[in-house]
XYZ file of C-alpha atoms in Angstrom:
133
model
C -2.183 -2.996 -20.281
C -4.090 0.530 -20.088
C -6.351 2.021 -17.346
C -8.406 4.285 -17.102
C -7.386 5.577 -13.347
C -6.058 9.275 -13.882
C -2.949 8.546 -12.004
C -0.048 10.684 -13.197
C 2.262 7.386 -12.708
C 1.492 3.879 -14.071
C 0.174 1.987 -10.994
C 2.143 -1.040 -11.418
C 5.430 1.498 -10.879
C 3.347 3.171 -7.778
C 2.407 -0.562 -6.258
C 6.488 -1.285 -6.362
C 7.520 2.000 -4.772
C 4.326 1.278 -1.873
C 5.969 -2.262 -1.534
C 9.362 -0.820 -1.407
C 8.470 1.833 1.575
C 7.203 -0.916 3.711
C 9.909 -2.915 3.190
C 12.461 -0.142 4.013
C 10.372 1.157 6.807
C 10.770 -3.384 8.094
C 7.146 -3.702 7.444
C 6.259 -7.112 6.724
C 3.999 -9.870 4.948
C 3.464 -7.579 1.881
C 0.517 -8.493 -0.426
C -1.066 -6.848 -3.708
C -4.300 -7.844 -5.355
C -5.620 -6.676 -8.381
C -9.340 -6.130 -7.936
C -9.920 -4.830 -11.237
C -13.682 -5.728 -11.950
C -14.277 -6.928 -8.649
C -14.338 -3.488 -6.956
C -15.416 -0.335 -7.983
C -13.496 1.703 -5.603
C -9.792 0.408 -6.643
C -8.113 -1.202 -9.127
C -5.254 -2.386 -6.586
C -5.385 -3.059 -2.907
C -1.458 -3.434 -0.928
C -1.861 -5.405 2.411
C 0.476 -5.727 4.572
C 1.691 -5.280 9.001
C 3.941 -3.704 11.271
C 5.043 -5.113 14.606
C 3.013 -2.789 16.661
C 0.959 0.399 16.185
C 3.287 3.082 16.436
C 5.351 1.010 13.353
C 2.066 1.101 11.156
C 1.588 4.476 11.573
C 5.354 5.200 10.825
C 5.307 3.179 7.696
C 2.047 4.921 6.686
C 3.556 8.254 7.049
C 6.753 6.748 5.018
C 4.786 5.958 2.043
C 2.660 9.432 2.219
C 5.759 11.414 2.404
C 7.822 9.750 -0.559
C 4.777 8.978 -2.880
C 4.193 13.429 -2.163
C 7.931 13.786 -3.286
C 7.199 11.786 -6.419
C 3.863 14.076 -7.326
C 1.186 11.364 -5.528
C -0.892 12.549 -2.910
C -2.889 10.309 -0.670
C -6.870 11.616 -1.238
C -7.943 10.004 2.043
C -6.656 8.200 5.540
C -8.121 6.557 8.272
C -6.648 5.647 11.356
C -3.277 7.166 11.673
C -4.523 8.560 15.182
C -4.712 4.704 16.753
C -2.728 2.377 14.076
C -4.017 -0.496 14.857
C -5.620 -0.649 10.915
C -3.896 2.298 8.719
C -5.881 2.908 5.214
C -4.748 5.477 2.761
C -6.577 5.733 -0.531
C -4.202 6.625 -3.629
C -7.243 6.853 -6.065
C -7.507 3.702 -7.708
C -4.518 2.003 -5.193
C -5.950 1.629 -1.544
C -3.176 0.399 1.313
C -4.407 -1.413 4.228
C -1.803 -1.827 7.161
C -2.308 -3.269 9.906
C -0.793 -4.002 13.629
C -0.033 -7.763 14.615
C -3.685 -9.605 15.057
C -5.794 -7.463 13.400
C -4.777 -8.463 9.793
C -6.151 -12.255 10.593
C -9.159 -10.475 12.328
C -10.463 -8.911 9.006
C -9.171 -10.973 6.489
C -9.125 -8.725 3.573
C -7.558 -11.127 1.481
C -10.381 -13.615 2.096
C -12.937 -10.876 0.922
C -10.692 -10.248 -2.298
C -10.322 -14.239 -2.740
C -10.938 -13.996 -6.702
C -8.419 -10.852 -7.362
C -5.257 -11.521 -8.827
C -1.657 -11.130 -6.873
C 0.250 -8.898 -8.000
C 4.208 -9.803 -8.788
C 6.029 -6.738 -6.579
C 9.277 -5.379 -7.332
C 11.357 -5.164 -4.102
C 14.672 -4.425 -4.100
C 16.364 -5.886 -1.054
C 19.805 -4.092 -1.926
C 18.670 -0.525 -1.712
C 16.196 1.897 0.513
C 14.210 4.824 -1.331
C 13.423 5.900 2.158
C 14.581 9.497 2.542
C 16.118 9.803 -1.217
C 15.903 13.124 -3.092
C 14.260 12.332 -6.428
């Protein structure tokens, strides 16, 4: 598939990297949705959870750092100070990280019910966080 988004790398590689970082940082319930044709603000949405607000913030910072090391910048970030719901915008991929209870409260999956679930490739045998690239 060809995407018109100007990201430097293949969006599926970025999606998988984001999911891997979330997994490596012990995030749970990782879901990626293909919202192309349904949303004008993103092609993909990643939704995941942390255990507490500080955990959510740590996961978000790890995603930002890992993608920055690989030449991708976050265009906008919201919620890092509080940590109950953090949003990271990577121009084409938006990441939503929730503290317990917040994901159910906002039910983003229901908002994008017509979207397609993306099969993520998470390697449970290795960690990418902190490795030199």
